[in-house]
Structure formats: C-alpha cells, structure tokens
CSV table of C-alpha atoms and ligand atoms in Angstrom, one decimal:
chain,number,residue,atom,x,y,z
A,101,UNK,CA,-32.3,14.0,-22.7
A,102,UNK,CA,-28.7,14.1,-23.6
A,103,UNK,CA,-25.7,13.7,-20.9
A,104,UNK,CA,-24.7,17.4,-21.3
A,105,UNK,CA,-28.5,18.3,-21.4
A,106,UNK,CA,-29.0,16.6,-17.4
A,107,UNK,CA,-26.1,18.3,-16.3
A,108,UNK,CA,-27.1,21.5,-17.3
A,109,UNK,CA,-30.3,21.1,-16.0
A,110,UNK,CA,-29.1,20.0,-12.7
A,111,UNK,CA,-26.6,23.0,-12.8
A,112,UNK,CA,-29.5,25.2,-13.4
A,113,UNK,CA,-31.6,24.0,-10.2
A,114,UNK,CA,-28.1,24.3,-8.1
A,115,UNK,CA,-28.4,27.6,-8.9
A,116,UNK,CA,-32.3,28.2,-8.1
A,117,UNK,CA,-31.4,26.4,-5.2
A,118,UNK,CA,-27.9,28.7,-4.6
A,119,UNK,CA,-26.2,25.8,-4.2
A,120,UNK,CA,-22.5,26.5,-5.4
A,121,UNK,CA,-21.6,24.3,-9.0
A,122,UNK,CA,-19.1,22.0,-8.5
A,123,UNK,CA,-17.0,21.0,-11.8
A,124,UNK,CA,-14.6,18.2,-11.4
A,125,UNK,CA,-10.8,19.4,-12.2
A,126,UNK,CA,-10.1,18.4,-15.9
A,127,UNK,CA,-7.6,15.7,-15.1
A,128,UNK,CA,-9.4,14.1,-12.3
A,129,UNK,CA,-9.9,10.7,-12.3
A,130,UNK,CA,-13.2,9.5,-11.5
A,131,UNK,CA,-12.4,6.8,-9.3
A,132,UNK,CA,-10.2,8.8,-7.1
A,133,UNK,CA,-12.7,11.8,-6.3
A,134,UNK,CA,-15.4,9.1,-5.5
A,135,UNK,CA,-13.1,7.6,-3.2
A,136,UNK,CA,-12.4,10.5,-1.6
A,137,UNK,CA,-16.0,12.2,-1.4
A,138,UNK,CA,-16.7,9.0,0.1
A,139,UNK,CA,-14.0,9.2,2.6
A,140,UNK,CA,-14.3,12.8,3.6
A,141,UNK,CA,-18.0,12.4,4.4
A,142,UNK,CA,-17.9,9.6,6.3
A,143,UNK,CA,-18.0,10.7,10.4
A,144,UNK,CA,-14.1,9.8,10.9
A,145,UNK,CA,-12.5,10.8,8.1
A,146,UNK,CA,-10.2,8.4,6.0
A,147,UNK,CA,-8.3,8.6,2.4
A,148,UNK,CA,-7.2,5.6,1.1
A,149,UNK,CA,-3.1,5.0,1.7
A,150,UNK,CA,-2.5,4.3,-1.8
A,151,UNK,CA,-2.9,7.8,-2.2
A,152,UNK,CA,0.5,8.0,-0.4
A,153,UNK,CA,2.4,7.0,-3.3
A,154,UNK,CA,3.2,9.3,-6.1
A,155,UNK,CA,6.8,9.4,-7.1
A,156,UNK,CA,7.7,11.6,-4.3
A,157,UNK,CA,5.7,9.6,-2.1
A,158,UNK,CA,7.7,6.4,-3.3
A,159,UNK,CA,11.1,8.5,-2.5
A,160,UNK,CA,9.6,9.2,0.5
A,161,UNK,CA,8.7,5.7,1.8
A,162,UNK,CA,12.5,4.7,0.7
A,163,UNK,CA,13.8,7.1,2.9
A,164,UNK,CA,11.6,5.6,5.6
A,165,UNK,CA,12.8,1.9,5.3
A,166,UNK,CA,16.4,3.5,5.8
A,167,UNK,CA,15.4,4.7,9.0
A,168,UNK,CA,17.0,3.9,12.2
A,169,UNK,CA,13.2,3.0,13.8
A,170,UNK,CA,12.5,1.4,11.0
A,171,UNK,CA,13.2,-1.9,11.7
A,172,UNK,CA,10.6,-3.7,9.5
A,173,UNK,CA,13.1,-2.9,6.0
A,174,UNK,CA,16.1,-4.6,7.6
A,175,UNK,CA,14.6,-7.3,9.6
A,176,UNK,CA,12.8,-8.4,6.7
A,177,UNK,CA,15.6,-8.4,4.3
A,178,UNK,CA,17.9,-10.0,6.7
A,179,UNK,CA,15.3,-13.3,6.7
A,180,UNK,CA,15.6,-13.5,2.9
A,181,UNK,CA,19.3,-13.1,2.8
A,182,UNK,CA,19.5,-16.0,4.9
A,183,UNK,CA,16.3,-18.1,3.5
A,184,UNK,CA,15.5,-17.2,0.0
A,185,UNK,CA,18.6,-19.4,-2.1
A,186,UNK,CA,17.6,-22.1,-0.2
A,187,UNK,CA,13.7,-21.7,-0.8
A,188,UNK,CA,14.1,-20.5,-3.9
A,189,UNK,CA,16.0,-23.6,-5.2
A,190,UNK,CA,13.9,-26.4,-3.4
A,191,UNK,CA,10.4,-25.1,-4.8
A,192,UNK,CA,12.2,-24.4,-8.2
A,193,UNK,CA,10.5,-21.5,-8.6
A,194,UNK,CA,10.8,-19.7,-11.9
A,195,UNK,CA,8.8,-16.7,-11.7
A,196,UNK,CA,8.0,-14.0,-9.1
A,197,UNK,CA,5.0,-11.9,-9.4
A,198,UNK,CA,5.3,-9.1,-6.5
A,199,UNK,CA,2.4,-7.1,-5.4
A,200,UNK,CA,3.2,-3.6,-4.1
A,201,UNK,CA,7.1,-4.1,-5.1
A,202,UNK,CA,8.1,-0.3,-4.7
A,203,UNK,CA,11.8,0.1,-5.5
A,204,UNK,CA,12.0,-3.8,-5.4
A,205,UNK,CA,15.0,-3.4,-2.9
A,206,UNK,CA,14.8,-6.5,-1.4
A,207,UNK,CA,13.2,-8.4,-4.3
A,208,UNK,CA,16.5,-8.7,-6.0
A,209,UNK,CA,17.5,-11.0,-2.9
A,210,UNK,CA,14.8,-13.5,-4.4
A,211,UNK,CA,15.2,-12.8,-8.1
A,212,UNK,CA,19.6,-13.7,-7.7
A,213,UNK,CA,18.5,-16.3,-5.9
A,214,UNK,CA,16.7,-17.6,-9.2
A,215,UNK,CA,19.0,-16.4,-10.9
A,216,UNK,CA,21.6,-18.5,-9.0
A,217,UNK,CA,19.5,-21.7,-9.1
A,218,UNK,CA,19.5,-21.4,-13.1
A,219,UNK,CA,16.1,-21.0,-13.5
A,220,UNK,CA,15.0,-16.9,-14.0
A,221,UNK,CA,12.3,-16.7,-16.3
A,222,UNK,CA,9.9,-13.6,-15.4
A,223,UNK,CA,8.9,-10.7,-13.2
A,224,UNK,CA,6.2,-9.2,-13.0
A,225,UNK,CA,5.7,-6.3,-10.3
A,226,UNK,CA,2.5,-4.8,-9.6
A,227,UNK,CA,2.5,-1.3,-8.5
A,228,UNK,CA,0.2,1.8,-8.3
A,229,UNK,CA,3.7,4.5,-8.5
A,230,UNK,CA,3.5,3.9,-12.2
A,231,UNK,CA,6.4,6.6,-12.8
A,232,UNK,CA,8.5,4.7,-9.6
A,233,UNK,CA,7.6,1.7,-11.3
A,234,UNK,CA,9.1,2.3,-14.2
A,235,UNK,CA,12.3,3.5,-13.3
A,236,UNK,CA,12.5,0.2,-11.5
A,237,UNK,CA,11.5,-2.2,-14.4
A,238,UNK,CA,14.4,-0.2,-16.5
A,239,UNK,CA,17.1,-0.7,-13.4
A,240,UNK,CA,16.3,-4.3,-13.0
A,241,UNK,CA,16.5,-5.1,-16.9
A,242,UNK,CA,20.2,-3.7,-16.7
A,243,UNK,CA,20.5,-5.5,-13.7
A,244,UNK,CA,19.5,-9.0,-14.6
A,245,UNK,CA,20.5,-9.4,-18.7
A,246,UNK,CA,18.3,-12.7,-19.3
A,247,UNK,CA,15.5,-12.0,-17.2
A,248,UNK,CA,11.8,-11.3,-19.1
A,249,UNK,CA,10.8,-7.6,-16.6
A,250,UNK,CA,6.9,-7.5,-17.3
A,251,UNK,CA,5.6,-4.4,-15.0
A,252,UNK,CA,1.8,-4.0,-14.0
A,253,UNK,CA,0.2,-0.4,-13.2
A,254,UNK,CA,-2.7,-1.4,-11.2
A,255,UNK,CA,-4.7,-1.6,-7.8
A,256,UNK,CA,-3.9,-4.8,-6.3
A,257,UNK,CA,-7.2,-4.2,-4.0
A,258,UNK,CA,-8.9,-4.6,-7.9
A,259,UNK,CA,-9.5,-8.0,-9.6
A,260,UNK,CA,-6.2,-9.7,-9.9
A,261,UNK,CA,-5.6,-11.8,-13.2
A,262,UNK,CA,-3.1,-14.3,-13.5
A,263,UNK,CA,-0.4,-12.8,-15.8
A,264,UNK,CA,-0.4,-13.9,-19.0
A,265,UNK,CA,2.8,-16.3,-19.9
A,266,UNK,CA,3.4,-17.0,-16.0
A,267,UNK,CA,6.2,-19.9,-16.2
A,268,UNK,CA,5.4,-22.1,-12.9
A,269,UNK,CA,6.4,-23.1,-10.1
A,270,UNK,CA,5.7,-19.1,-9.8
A,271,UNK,CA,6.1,-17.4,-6.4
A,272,UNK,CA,3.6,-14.6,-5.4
A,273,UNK,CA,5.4,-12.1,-2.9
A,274,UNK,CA,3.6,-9.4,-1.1
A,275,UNK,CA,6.6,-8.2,1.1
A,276,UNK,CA,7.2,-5.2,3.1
A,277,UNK,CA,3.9,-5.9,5.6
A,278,UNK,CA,1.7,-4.5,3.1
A,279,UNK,CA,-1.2,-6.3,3.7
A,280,UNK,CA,-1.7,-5.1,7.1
A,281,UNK,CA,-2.6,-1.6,5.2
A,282,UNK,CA,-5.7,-3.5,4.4
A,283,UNK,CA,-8.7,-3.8,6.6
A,284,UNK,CA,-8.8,-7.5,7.5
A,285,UNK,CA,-11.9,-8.0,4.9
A,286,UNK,CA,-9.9,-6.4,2.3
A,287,UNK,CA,-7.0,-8.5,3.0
A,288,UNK,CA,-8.4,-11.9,3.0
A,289,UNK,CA,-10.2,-10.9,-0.6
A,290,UNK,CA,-6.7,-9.7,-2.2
A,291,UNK,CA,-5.1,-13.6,-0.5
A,292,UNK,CA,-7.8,-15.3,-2.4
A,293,UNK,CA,-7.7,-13.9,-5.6
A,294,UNK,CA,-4.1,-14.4,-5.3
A,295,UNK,CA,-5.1,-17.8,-4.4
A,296,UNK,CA,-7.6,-17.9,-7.1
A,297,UNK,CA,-4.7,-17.3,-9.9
A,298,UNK,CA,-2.5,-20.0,-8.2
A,299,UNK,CA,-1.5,-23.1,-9.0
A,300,UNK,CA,-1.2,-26.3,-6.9
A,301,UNK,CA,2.7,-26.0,-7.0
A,302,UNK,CA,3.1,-22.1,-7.1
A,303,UNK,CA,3.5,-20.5,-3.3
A,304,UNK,CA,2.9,-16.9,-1.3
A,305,UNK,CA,5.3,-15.2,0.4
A,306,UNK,CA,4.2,-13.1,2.9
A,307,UNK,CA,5.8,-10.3,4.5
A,308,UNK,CA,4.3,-9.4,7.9
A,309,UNK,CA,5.2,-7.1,11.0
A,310,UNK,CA,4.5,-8.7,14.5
A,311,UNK,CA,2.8,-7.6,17.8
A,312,UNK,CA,5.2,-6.6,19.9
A,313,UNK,CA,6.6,-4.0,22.3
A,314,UNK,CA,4.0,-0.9,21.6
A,315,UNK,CA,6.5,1.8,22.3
A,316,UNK,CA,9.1,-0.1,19.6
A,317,UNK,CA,6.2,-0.2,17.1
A,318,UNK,CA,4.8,3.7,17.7
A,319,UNK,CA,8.6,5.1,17.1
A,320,UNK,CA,8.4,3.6,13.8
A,321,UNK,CA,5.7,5.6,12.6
A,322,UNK,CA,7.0,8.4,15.1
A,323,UNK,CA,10.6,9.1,13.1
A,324,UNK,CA,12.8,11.9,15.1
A,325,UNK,CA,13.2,13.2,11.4
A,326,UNK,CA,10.3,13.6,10.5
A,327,UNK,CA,10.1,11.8,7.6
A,328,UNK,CA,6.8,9.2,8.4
A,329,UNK,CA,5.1,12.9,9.2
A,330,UNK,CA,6.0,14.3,5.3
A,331,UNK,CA,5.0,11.2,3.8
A,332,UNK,CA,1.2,11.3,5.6
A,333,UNK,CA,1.0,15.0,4.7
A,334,UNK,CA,2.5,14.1,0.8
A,335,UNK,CA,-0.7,12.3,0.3
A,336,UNK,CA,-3.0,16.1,0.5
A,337,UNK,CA,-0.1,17.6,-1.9
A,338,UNK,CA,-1.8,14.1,-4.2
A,339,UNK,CA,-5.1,15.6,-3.8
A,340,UNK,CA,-3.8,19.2,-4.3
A,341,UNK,CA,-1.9,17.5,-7.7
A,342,UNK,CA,-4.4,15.0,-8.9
A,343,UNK,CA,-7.8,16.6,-8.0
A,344,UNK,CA,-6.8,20.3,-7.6
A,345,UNK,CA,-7.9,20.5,-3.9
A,346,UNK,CA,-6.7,23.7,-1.7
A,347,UNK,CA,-5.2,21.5,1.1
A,348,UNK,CA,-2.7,23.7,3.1
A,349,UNK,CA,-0.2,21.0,4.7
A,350,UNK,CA,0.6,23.7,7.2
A,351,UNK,CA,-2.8,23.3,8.9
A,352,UNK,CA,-2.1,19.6,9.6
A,353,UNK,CA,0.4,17.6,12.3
A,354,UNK,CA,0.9,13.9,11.9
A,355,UNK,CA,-0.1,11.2,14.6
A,356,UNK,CA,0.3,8.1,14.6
A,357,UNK,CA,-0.8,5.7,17.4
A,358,UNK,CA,-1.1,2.5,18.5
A,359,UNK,CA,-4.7,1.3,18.4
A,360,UNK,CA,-4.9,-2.0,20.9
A,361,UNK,CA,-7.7,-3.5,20.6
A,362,UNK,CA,-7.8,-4.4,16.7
A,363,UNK,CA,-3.4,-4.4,16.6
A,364,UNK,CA,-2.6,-1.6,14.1
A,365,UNK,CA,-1.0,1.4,14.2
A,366,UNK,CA,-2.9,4.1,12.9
A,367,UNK,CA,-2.0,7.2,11.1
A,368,UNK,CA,-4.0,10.4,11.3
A,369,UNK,CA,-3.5,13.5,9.8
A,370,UNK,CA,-5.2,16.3,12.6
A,371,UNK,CA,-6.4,19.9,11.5
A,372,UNK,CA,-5.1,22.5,13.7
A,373,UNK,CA,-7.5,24.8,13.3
A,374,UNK,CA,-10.8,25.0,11.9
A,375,UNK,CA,-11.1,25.3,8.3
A,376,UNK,CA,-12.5,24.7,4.8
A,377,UNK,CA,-10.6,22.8,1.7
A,378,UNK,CA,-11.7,23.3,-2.2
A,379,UNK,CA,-12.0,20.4,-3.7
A,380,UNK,CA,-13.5,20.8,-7.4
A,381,UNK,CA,-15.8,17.6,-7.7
A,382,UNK,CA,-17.0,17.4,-4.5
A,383,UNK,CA,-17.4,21.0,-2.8
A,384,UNK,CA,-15.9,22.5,0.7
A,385,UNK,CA,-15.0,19.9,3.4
A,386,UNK,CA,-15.0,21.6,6.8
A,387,UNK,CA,-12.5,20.3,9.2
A,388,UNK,CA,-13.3,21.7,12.8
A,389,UNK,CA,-9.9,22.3,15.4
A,390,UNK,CA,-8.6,18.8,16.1
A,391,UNK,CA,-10.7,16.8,13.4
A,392,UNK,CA,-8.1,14.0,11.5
A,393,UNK,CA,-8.4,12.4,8.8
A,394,UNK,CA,-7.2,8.8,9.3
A,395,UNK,CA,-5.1,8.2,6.3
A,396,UNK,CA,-3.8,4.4,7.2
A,397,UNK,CA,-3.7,1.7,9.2
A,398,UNK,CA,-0.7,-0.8,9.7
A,399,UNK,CA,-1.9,-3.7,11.2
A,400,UNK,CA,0.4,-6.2,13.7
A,401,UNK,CA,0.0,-10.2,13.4
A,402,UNK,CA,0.9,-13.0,15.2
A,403,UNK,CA,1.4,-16.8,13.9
A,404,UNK,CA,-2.4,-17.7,14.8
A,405,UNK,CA,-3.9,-14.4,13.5
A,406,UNK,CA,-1.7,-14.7,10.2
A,407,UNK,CA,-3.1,-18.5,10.0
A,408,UNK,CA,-6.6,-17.3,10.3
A,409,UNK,CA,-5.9,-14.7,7.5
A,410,UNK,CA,-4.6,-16.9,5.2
A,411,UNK,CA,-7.2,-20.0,6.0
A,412,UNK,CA,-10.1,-17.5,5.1
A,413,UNK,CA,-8.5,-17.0,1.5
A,414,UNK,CA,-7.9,-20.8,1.1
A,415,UNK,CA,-4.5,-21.2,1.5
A,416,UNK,CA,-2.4,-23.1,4.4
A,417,UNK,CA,0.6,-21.6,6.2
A,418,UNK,CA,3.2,-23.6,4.7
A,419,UNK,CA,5.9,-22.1,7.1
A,420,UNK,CA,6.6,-19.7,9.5
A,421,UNK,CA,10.1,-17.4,9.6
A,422,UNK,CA,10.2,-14.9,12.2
A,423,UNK,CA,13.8,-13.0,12.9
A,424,UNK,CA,15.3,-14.2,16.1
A,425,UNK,CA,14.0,-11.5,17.8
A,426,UNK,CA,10.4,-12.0,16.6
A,427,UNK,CA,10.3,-8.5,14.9
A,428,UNK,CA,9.2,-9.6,11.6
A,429,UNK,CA,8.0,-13.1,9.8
A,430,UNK,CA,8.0,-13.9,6.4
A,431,UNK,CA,5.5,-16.9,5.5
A,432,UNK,CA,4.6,-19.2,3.2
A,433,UNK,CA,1.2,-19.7,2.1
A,434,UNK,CA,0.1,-22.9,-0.2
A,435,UNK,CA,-3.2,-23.8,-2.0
A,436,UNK,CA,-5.0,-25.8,0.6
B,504,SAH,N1,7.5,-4.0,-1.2
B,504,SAH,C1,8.3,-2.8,-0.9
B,504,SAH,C2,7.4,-1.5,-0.9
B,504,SAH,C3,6.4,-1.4,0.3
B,504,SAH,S1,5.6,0.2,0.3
B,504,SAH,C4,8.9,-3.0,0.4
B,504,SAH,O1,8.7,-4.0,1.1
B,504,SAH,O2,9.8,-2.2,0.8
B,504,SAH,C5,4.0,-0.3,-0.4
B,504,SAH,C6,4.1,-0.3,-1.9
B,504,SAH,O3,2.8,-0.8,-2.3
B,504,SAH,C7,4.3,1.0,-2.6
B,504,SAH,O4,5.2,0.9,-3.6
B,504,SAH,C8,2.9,1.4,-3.1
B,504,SAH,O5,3.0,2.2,-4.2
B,504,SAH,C9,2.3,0.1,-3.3
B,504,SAH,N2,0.8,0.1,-3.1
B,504,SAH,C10,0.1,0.5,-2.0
B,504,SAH,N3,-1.2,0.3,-2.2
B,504,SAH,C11,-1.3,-0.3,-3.4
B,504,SAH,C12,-2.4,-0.7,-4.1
B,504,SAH,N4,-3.7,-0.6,-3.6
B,504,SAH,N5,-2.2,-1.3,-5.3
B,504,SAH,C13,-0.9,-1.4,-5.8
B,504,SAH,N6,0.1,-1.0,-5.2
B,504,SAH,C14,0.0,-0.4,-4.0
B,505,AVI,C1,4.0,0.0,3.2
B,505,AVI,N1,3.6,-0.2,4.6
B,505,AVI,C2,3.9,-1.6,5.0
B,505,AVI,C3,4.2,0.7,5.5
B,505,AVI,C4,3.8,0.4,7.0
B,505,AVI,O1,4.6,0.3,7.8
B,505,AVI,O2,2.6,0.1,7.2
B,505,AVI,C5,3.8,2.2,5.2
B,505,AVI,C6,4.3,3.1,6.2
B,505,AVI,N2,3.6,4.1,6.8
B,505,AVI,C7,4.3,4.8,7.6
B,505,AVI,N3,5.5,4.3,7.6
B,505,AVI,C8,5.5,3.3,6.7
C-alpha cells in the first residue's frame, strides 16, 4: 500500500466512523503539532516556551528585560560589566558560543571584552527566533569589524554539536536564567552535552536567577504594563500563525505564580470560559471555564542546587558571582 493509499483509507473509516478528518495546515511543521497534540492532551495542559519566541515574541521579551520589575536584565548585566574583562582576559578566551542569545544585549559586554584583550576570533549564537537572530548576526558584524559572526537556527534542547572551527579556550554562555525554563532533567541533559563538546580548557557561564523574596520574584512575571501577560498570550497567536489554530487571545488572562515546593515561577495561560479551538492536525481541544494551559516554568536556584545541576552534567562549579544583593549569580562551570 502506498503512503497516500493508508491515508485515504484511514480517511475513509473516519468517515464510516463520523469522525471529523483532520488535515494538517500546509506549512505546519511536524515537530511542532506533535509537540503540541502532546501537550494539549496531557491532564494539565502545557506548550513548550520556545514557542514564545517568534520575532514579535523576541521584541516582546526585550521589552520585558527593560522593565522596572525586571530585575534579572540589569542585575545580570551589571555582574559582567564588572567581571567579564577581567575573566575574559585570564582564561584567554577566544571564542563565545551563546545558547539562547536573543538580541545578544549583554553579550557584547563579553565579546569587547575579547575584543579588548586582543584575542576575538568567533561567535556563534544559537537561537530558535531565526528572523531575530538574524538581524542580530548583521548588527554585531557592523559592530565588531574583525570578528568571524557564525549564527546557529536550532533547538538547544536537541543534540548539540560542537561548532565546526571553534578556536579554544572557547567560552559557552547560557545567560539570561534560561535554563531554569527547563525541567531539571532537561537541564542537566542540555549542561552535558554542552559538557560533551567541551574541552579541558574551555568554561560555562551560567546565568541564573536566585530564590529569594517570593513577592519580588511574582512582580516580575506580574508587570503593571502588561507586557509578561502579551508575551504568554503571543505564543497562541504562534499557534494561530504556524499551525493555523482558531485560538482567540481574548478568551485567555495570564497568571503567573510562584510554585514553592519545586522553586519556579510558573506561567499559565487560563480559559475564561468554556470553549473549543481548531487546530488542523490535531482536531478540537475543549478548554472548560478556568482550565490553563501552563506555558512555562522559570525555575529559582541557589549555590547548592546550581552545584547539584551542574555535577549531574559533569562539570564543577568553578565560581560563584552573585550581585551584592543576591538577586542574580553568574557561574562558572569547568570539565570535572
Ligand atoms: N540571552 C538573552 C535572551 C534570553 S530570552 C538574555 O539573557 O536576555 C531566551 C532566549 O532563548 C530567546 O531568544 C529564545 O528565542 C531562546 N530560546 C528559548 N528556548 C530555546 C530553545 N529551545 N532553543 C534555542 N533557543 C531558545
Ligand atoms: C528567558 N527566560 C529566562 C525568562 C524568564 O524569566 O524565565 C522568560 C520570561 N518569562 C516571563 N518573563 C520573562
């Protein structure tokens, strides 16, 4: 039996059946509509938060880290104002590959910093806003004359090869707290295969937001503006864009919370009334009054839990650098 002949036959027994046939939207790409059947069948709902970030997404989540809540943006930049020329020089490093760079705002702290030590070879940031991406591969080749821009479209949850024609010492930097976006499994397999693709003299720098006091942390994700709230309902206008799905952002609020027991902040999107959403693929997914859809997680560390993170992926925390207020820590992370 050919491919086109099985589908038509299963077409044809939906139909015996009167169940309604499904066709995936033309442009749809297979990976994302599993991921989402998968995450809108499951009893609490959950879309993955990459799907936050198409270009306006990206815009979005800029406007965020300009936020007065926002404290993780400045805190963190403010560390590698004061830490990165020093860093930078001692380890000699020559090239930074960044994982989830975004605008790569605060990367250019740690590429002048090469750039002022006299050794700039390479960057390589890895992003899934390809279009965002881009635009900040073009700004940073006008920005830094002598300095080799290589950027990566991809999943940084997927396998994770060393990039080809990596001078070393090379620095990894996954800034921002973006690893707390991963469930702790998750996270310690993306530290090992960045581990994996190290060598002995190359380092991590990790960026990562700390427990703290929970009313500081919810008005983060809380903005008076509104702006976290447009950025969790952006990603259904994704769905709508990518998968033709029907979702009417009116019939969601945002909410985000702080969850205690596991340290994250979670963000949920919650149906206000009952109702049904298209999507072509995968069918009609009923939401009852109240139902959410959790769309992320942001998880909080401390010095021991971000040990234990990085020991499970085989690397040693090198050191610790948390803001004198104990906001936000950047780390390093060696091979063990
Ligand atoms: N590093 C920047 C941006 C953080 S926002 C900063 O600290 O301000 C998170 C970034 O990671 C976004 O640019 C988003 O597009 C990207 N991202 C999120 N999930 C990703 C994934 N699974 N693979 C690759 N990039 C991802
Ligand atoms: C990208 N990431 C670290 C942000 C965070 O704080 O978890 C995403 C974000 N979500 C809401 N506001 C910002």
């Amino acid at each position: 039996m050919t491919e086109s002949s099985i589908n038509r036959w299963f077409r044809a027994a939906r139909q015996e059946r009167h169940e309604p046939v499904v066709r995936a939207y033309k442009h749809a790409n297979p990976r994302m509509l599993a991921e989402v059947a998968a995450g809108l069948s499951a009893p609490q709902k959950e879309l993955p938060p990459k799907y936050f970030y198409d270009h306006r997404g990206s815009e979005l989540f800029e406007e965020i880290t300009r936020l007065p809540e926002y404290y993780q943006t400045r805190t963190e930049r403010a560390i590698l104002t004061g830490w990165m020329p020093d860093l930078v020089a001692d380890l000699e490093i020559r090239a930074l590959v960044e994982l989830g760079a975004g605008n790569a705002e605060k990367s250019r702290i740690i590429l002048s910093a090469m750039v002022a030590a006299g050794h700039a070879d390479l960057y390589v940031p890895i992003d899934v806003s390809a279009s965002f991406l881009n635009q900040t591969a073009t700004q940073l080749r006008r920005e830094y004359p002598g300095l080799t821009v290589e950027p990566l479209v991809a999943d940084i949850a997927e396998v994770l090869d060393r990039p080809p024609g990596l001078s070393h010492p090379a620095m990894y930097a996954f800034l921002g707290g973006t690893i707390g976006n991963f469930y702790p499994p998750q996270a310690i397999r993306l530290l090992s295969r960045i581990r994996a693709a190290m060598d002995p003299q190359d380092r991590l720098l990790l960026g990562v937001d700390l427990r703290k006091d929970i009313a500081r942390i919810e008005q983060a994700y809380n903005d008076t503006r509104g702006v976290t709230a447009a950025f969790n309902k952006n990603m259904l206008l994704v769905l709508n864009h990518e998968l033709g799905a029907s979702f009417d952002t009116a019939l969601f609020t945002h909410r985000a919370f702080y969850e205690t027991v596991n340290h994250r902040i979670e963000m949920h999107l919650v149906a206000s009334v009952e109702h049904e959403v298209r999507i072509p693929g995968i069918g009609m997914v009923r939401f009852a009054q109240g139902e959410t859809i959790r769309t992320e997680i942001s998880c909080k560390h401390d010095r021991a839990s971000t040990g234990e993170l990085l020991e499970s992926a085989g690397l040693r925390l090198e050191t610790w650098r948390p803001d004198p207020r104990s906001l936000f820590a950047l780390v390093v992370g060696a091979a063990t």
